[in-house]
Amino acid sequence: MTWPVEHRVLAMVQSWQGGDRLADIVPPVIEADPAVQLMYTAVENDSQFSASGADYLRRLDGLVLPWERARAYRYDLAIAAHTGELEQVRAPVLVVPHGVGMSKLVPRRPGYGPPARRPVGGAVAGALVRYGRVAPAVMGLAHERQRAIVAREVPEAAGVCRVVGDPCYDRMLASAPLRSAYRRALGVGEHQRLLVLSSTWGRTGLAGRCPELLTRLPAELSGDHVIAAVLHPAVWSAHGRRQVAAWLAEARRAGLRLLAPDASWQAALVAADAVIGDNGAVTCYGAALNRPTLLAAGDLTDVVPGSQVAELYRRARPLDPRGGVRGQIERAVDRHDPAHGSAIAGLLTSAPGRSAELLRVCVYELMDRTEPSHPPAVHHLPVPDVLDYGPAAAHGPGGAEAERRAA
């Protein structure tokens, strides 16, 4: 190496959503340290999301090592936003949750044996304890109450838990002063309302249960509303960018701002006036930002009781796709109670605004390196990019070209 680095850090990416979470951590916490070389690797396993992790890294411009090669070297630290294969790297591992963390039960797969108790996602004993040893050196939690979940589900790992806050939520809060710029990038006029549609993956998500909303709302609410859509990375990786673009060509011609898979969905939430979604993390973050939130899909089947997503379902208004959506949206906005957002945010993180600080302390302790004296840099969200691809690429007045001019 040319640069005189002293420490090597491996960022483990199993999925696009995991890489997305590391992007909230790495730049403000460690990337600019001239004594640290950051490397990435796409974790290879049988996860249905692993292909999206490799796709994420192809677009990153970072130093990427093949999985087999990455496993051969020693590092001063590894960081991961998933809980599988942690024991295969030769480094102390800091693992953090992606999404809103510990709010969903592991889905029950079809099979021939009797059903068994489902563990909490992110606290699965078989992933955190490997060959008689706890795999992560530190397990970063967003909220103090999650210690009890880990202690119940994986008691051996309780001793490595540390509260580090929620870096994604903190980044959105820090980017709030850029709300007007984000709205201009999405082509939202001064007297228009921005409505963000959010869909998680699977048949119970908004796109799986009522995909017609993605076309219907831009047509019905044109003029005084701008509709933007955020699809879970697994939707793009399972079906392909080209196919999703083709399916939503009519919606995009009607004015739908379909965020690209690598776009800043967090910035769209900062810009939003209201959110329609399901039980996915994006919907929950929107509610925690105190945006009026309606639920058009999803259910409580896989939701952990008492979690922030359970609280979302207790407080958010349901949206009946068969009824008049304009009236339902207007009532949700006009009658919104700010206490609802505060309650969900209070379950999301017990260290609001402090994640970069807490994570950096943890990272430098694990590397056995003196922490920089200056505070972590504020890492604002970039403006969100709208998909400009496929059959609807020749946009009309409400399309991507107009959005770029507005920006």
PDB file of C-alpha atoms in Angstrom, residues 279-389:
ATOM      1  CA  ASN A 279     -44.945  -2.721   8.556  1.00  0.00           C
ATOM      2  CA  GLY A 280     -41.542  -2.012   6.984  1.00  0.00           C
ATOM      3  CA  ALA A 281     -38.795   0.118   8.495  1.00  0.00           C
ATOM      4  CA  VAL A 282     -39.269   3.059   6.106  1.00  0.00           C
ATOM      5  CA  THR A 283     -42.867   3.536   7.239  1.00  0.00           C
ATOM      6  CA  CYS A 284     -41.803   3.367  10.876  1.00  0.00           C
ATOM      7  CA  TYR A 285     -39.060   5.947  10.343  1.00  0.00           C
ATOM      8  CA  GLY A 286     -41.563   8.244   8.641  1.00  0.00           C
ATOM      9  CA  ALA A 287     -43.874   8.016  11.648  1.00  0.00           C
ATOM     10  CA  ALA A 288     -40.941   8.615  14.024  1.00  0.00           C
ATOM     11  CA  LEU A 289     -40.169  11.809  12.066  1.00  0.00           C
ATOM     12  CA  ASN A 290     -43.701  12.882  13.035  1.00  0.00           C
ATOM     13  CA  ARG A 291     -45.135  12.547   9.541  1.00  0.00           C
ATOM     14  CA  PRO A 292     -48.853  11.673   9.437  1.00  0.00           C
ATOM     15  CA  THR A 293     -48.834   7.970   8.578  1.00  0.00           C
ATOM     16  CA  LEU A 294     -51.426   5.669   7.066  1.00  0.00           C
ATOM     17  CA  LEU A 295     -51.150   1.879   6.762  1.00  0.00           C
ATOM     18  CA  ALA A 296     -52.362   0.329   3.521  1.00  0.00           C
ATOM     19  CA  ALA A 297     -50.785  -3.120   3.929  1.00  0.00           C
ATOM     20  CA  GLY A 298     -48.839  -5.368   6.273  1.00  0.00           C
ATOM     21  CA  ASP A 299     -50.084  -6.909   9.497  1.00  0.00           C
ATOM     22  CA  LEU A 300     -48.959  -7.869  12.999  1.00  0.00           C
ATOM     23  CA  THR A 301     -48.290 -11.545  12.227  1.00  0.00           C
ATOM     24  CA  ASP A 302     -44.504 -11.164  12.298  1.00  0.00           C
ATOM     25  CA  VAL A 303     -44.272  -8.087  14.548  1.00  0.00           C
ATOM     26  CA  VAL A 304     -42.715  -8.318  18.031  1.00  0.00           C
ATOM     27  CA  PRO A 305     -45.250  -7.201  20.676  1.00  0.00           C
ATOM     28  CA  GLY A 306     -44.261  -3.947  22.343  1.00  0.00           C
ATOM     29  CA  SER A 307     -41.851  -2.986  19.553  1.00  0.00           C
ATOM     30  CA  GLN A 308     -41.799   0.299  17.687  1.00  0.00           C
ATOM     31  CA  VAL A 309     -43.591  -1.352  14.755  1.00  0.00           C
ATOM     32  CA  ALA A 310     -46.307  -2.652  17.090  1.00  0.00           C
ATOM     33  CA  GLU A 311     -46.679   0.917  18.368  1.00  0.00           C
ATOM     34  CA  LEU A 312     -46.918   2.113  14.767  1.00  0.00           C
ATOM     35  CA  TYR A 313     -49.880  -0.212  14.232  1.00  0.00           C
ATOM     36  CA  ARG A 314     -51.499   1.001  17.425  1.00  0.00           C
ATOM     37  CA  ARG A 315     -51.281   4.677  16.465  1.00  0.00           C
ATOM     38  CA  ALA A 316     -51.266   5.000  12.650  1.00  0.00           C
ATOM     39  CA  ARG A 317     -54.488   5.358  10.688  1.00  0.00           C
ATOM     40  CA  PRO A 318     -55.511   2.540   8.339  1.00  0.00           C
ATOM     41  CA  LEU A 319     -55.998   3.397   4.665  1.00  0.00           C
ATOM     42  CA  ASP A 320     -58.811   1.667   2.833  1.00  0.00           C
ATOM     43  CA  PRO A 321     -57.590   1.416  -0.797  1.00  0.00           C
ATOM     44  CA  ARG A 322     -61.191   0.812  -1.924  1.00  0.00           C
ATOM     45  CA  GLY A 323     -62.422   4.132  -0.536  1.00  0.00           C
ATOM     46  CA  GLY A 324     -61.746   7.734  -1.449  1.00  0.00           C
ATOM     47  CA  VAL A 325     -58.079   8.133  -0.687  1.00  0.00           C
ATOM     48  CA  ARG A 326     -57.978  11.935  -0.876  1.00  0.00           C
ATOM     49  CA  GLY A 327     -60.368  12.336   2.051  1.00  0.00           C
ATOM     50  CA  GLN A 328     -58.530   9.735   4.131  1.00  0.00           C
ATOM     51  CA  ILE A 329     -55.194  11.465   3.547  1.00  0.00           C
ATOM     52  CA  GLU A 330     -56.579  14.894   4.359  1.00  0.00           C
ATOM     53  CA  ARG A 331     -58.135  13.641   7.604  1.00  0.00           C
ATOM     54  CA  ALA A 332     -54.846  11.988   8.614  1.00  0.00           C
ATOM     55  CA  VAL A 333     -52.937  15.239   8.027  1.00  0.00           C
ATOM     56  CA  ASP A 334     -55.516  17.563   9.599  1.00  0.00           C
ATOM     57  CA  ARG A 335     -56.027  15.389  12.706  1.00  0.00           C
ATOM     58  CA  HIS A 336     -52.424  14.296  13.204  1.00  0.00           C
ATOM     59  CA  ASP A 337     -51.348  14.125  16.841  1.00  0.00           C
ATOM     60  CA  PRO A 338     -47.614  14.905  17.293  1.00  0.00           C
ATOM     61  CA  ALA A 339     -47.605  12.687  20.389  1.00  0.00           C
ATOM     62  CA  HIS A 340     -47.901   9.662  18.098  1.00  0.00           C
ATOM     63  CA  GLY A 341     -44.589  10.383  16.382  1.00  0.00           C
ATOM     64  CA  SER A 342     -42.895  11.113  19.703  1.00  0.00           C
ATOM     65  CA  ALA A 343     -44.043   7.765  21.107  1.00  0.00           C
ATOM     66  CA  ILE A 344     -42.641   5.826  18.152  1.00  0.00           C
ATOM     67  CA  ALA A 345     -39.383   7.807  18.157  1.00  0.00           C
ATOM     68  CA  GLY A 346     -39.052   7.071  21.871  1.00  0.00           C
ATOM     69  CA  LEU A 347     -39.107   3.344  21.127  1.00  0.00           C
ATOM     70  CA  LEU A 348     -36.764   3.706  18.162  1.00  0.00           C
ATOM     71  CA  THR A 349     -33.699   5.005  20.037  1.00  0.00           C
ATOM     72  CA  SER A 350     -32.809   5.786  23.626  1.00  0.00           C
ATOM     73  CA  ALA A 351     -29.840   7.944  22.532  1.00  0.00           C
ATOM     74  CA  PRO A 352     -31.286  10.374  19.957  1.00  0.00           C
ATOM     75  CA  GLY A 353     -28.666  12.501  18.215  1.00  0.00           C
ATOM     76  CA  ARG A 354     -25.738  10.619  19.778  1.00  0.00           C
ATOM     77  CA  SER A 355     -25.201   7.605  17.520  1.00  0.00           C
ATOM     78  CA  ALA A 356     -22.075   8.880  15.722  1.00  0.00           C
ATOM     79  CA  GLU A 357     -20.483   9.784  19.050  1.00  0.00           C
ATOM     80  CA  LEU A 358     -21.321   6.447  20.694  1.00  0.00           C
ATOM     81  CA  LEU A 359     -20.350   4.382  17.660  1.00  0.00           C
ATOM     82  CA  ARG A 360     -17.006   6.130  17.318  1.00  0.00           C
ATOM     83  CA  VAL A 361     -16.135   5.438  20.954  1.00  0.00           C
ATOM     84  CA  CYS A 362     -16.952   1.781  20.385  1.00  0.00           C
ATOM     85  CA  VAL A 363     -15.050   1.546  17.074  1.00  0.00           C
ATOM     86  CA  TYR A 364     -11.839   3.057  18.432  1.00  0.00           C
ATOM     87  CA  GLU A 365     -11.939   0.963  21.584  1.00  0.00           C
ATOM     88  CA  LEU A 366     -12.190  -2.196  19.488  1.00  0.00           C
ATOM     89  CA  MET A 367      -9.256  -1.063  17.326  1.00  0.00           C
ATOM     90  CA  ASP A 368      -7.288  -0.118  20.473  1.00  0.00           C
ATOM     91  CA  ARG A 369      -6.661   3.276  18.894  1.00  0.00           C
ATOM     92  CA  THR A 370      -6.962   6.780  20.355  1.00  0.00           C
ATOM     93  CA  GLU A 371     -10.165   8.452  19.243  1.00  0.00           C
ATOM     94  CA  PRO A 372      -9.840  11.745  17.319  1.00  0.00           C
ATOM     95  CA  SER A 373     -10.279  14.854  19.467  1.00  0.00           C
ATOM     96  CA  HIS A 374     -12.743  16.537  17.102  1.00  0.00           C
ATOM     97  CA  PRO A 375     -16.429  15.538  17.067  1.00  0.00           C
ATOM     98  CA  PRO A 376     -17.717  13.246  14.312  1.00  0.00           C
ATOM     99  CA  ALA A 377     -18.571  15.086  11.109  1.00  0.00           C
ATOM    100  CA  VAL A 378     -22.208  15.715  10.262  1.00  0.00           C
ATOM    101  CA  HIS A 379     -23.019  13.499   7.283  1.00  0.00           C
ATOM    102  CA  HIS A 380     -26.018  15.086   5.572  1.00  0.00           C
ATOM    103  CA  LEU A 381     -28.220  13.073   3.259  1.00  0.00           C
ATOM    104  CA  PRO A 382     -27.835  13.654  -0.499  1.00  0.00           C
ATOM    105  CA  VAL A 383     -30.811  14.788  -2.558  1.00  0.00           C
ATOM    106  CA  PRO A 384     -32.967  11.825  -3.637  1.00  0.00           C
ATOM    107  CA  ASP A 385     -32.653  10.577  -7.225  1.00  0.00           C
ATOM    108  CA  VAL A 386     -35.713   9.519  -9.189  1.00  0.00           C
ATOM    109  CA  LEU A 387     -35.403   6.465 -11.434  1.00  0.00           C
ATOM    110  CA  ASP A 388     -34.688   7.529 -15.010  1.00  0.00           C
ATOM    111  CA  TYR A 389     -34.740   4.184 -16.749  1.00  0.00           C
TER     112      TYR A 389
END
